[in-house]
Amino acid sequence: MAGRLSMLAIACGLVASPALAASLDPLLEGFDDACDYSDGLAALLQSSYAFARTEGDIAIPAGYETVFGQPTVAPVDEYLHIALPVNGGTWRGVPVQEIEIFITALESGFSSHAVIFPAGAAKQAEETFKARGDAAQTKLTAQDESDLGWQTGFSVVDGVPRYMCDLST
């Protein structure tokens, strides 16, 4: 009987405990190092372009199917804004709200990507990503041989903390 009660207590404890956050670290590996995209992130972004232009579906990387919510696409001026909501995901221990993508409606060299953090995590995100972003911008500028003005780093825009990579050509 004691064994059954112990098993019941363990089972109840597991049910009552909050779900663990999913780490996006493998997917975002390199993103804060001069915009070096992992294969999984590159595939996710490319498929989001096709989705936004109604040419295909978003390919969520294996293992992240429950982390990403339903994507949305909205026109903003001459761009398409794609939002990939993140459910319970973290990057370097910081909660992630969504992955944001801006592209043009027609295929071009313009694309901007950002990891959006909740406003309540702004201080934690800045502590984690500000110095990394500054170092990455220095490295990215050195790699920008065509002088296109590529940009990366951490910022807070309109109260929204983000880590951005803009490699538009």
Coordinates of N, CA and C in Angstrom, one line a residue, residues 49 53 79 102-104 108-112 166 168-169:
Y49 N 9.4 32.0 -45.9 CA 9.2 32.9 -47.1 C 8.2 32.3 -48.0
R53 N 4.5 34.0 -49.1 CA 4.2 34.3 -50.5 C 3.3 33.3 -51.1
Y79 N 6.5 45.5 -47.3 CA 7.0 44.2 -46.7 C 6.0 43.3 -46.3
F102 N 10.9 39.8 -41.7 CA 10.4 40.7 -42.7 C 11.1 40.4 -44.0
I103 N 10.2 40.3 -45.1 CA 10.7 40.1 -46.4 C 9.9 41.0 -47.4
T104 N 10.2 41.0 -48.6 CA 9.4 41.7 -49.6 C 8.4 40.6 -50.2
S108 N 13.5 38.9 -53.3 CA 14.6 39.8 -53.4 C 15.7 39.5 -52.4
G109 N 16.6 40.4 -52.3 CA 17.7 40.1 -51.4 C 17.4 40.7 -50.0
F110 N 16.1 41.2 -49.8 CA 15.8 41.8 -48.5 C 15.2 40.7 -47.5
S111 N 15.8 40.6 -46.4 CA 15.3 39.8 -45.3 C 15.9 40.2 -44.0
S112 N 15.0 40.3 -43.0 CA 15.5 40.7 -41.7 C 14.8 39.7 -40.7
D166 N 20.0 41.5 -39.9 CA 19.6 42.0 -41.2 C 20.7 41.9 -42.2
S168 N 20.3 42.0 -45.6 CA 19.7 42.4 -46.8 C 20.8 42.8 -47.8
T169 N 20.6 42.5 -49.1 CA 21.5 42.9 -50.1 C 20.9 43.9 -51.0

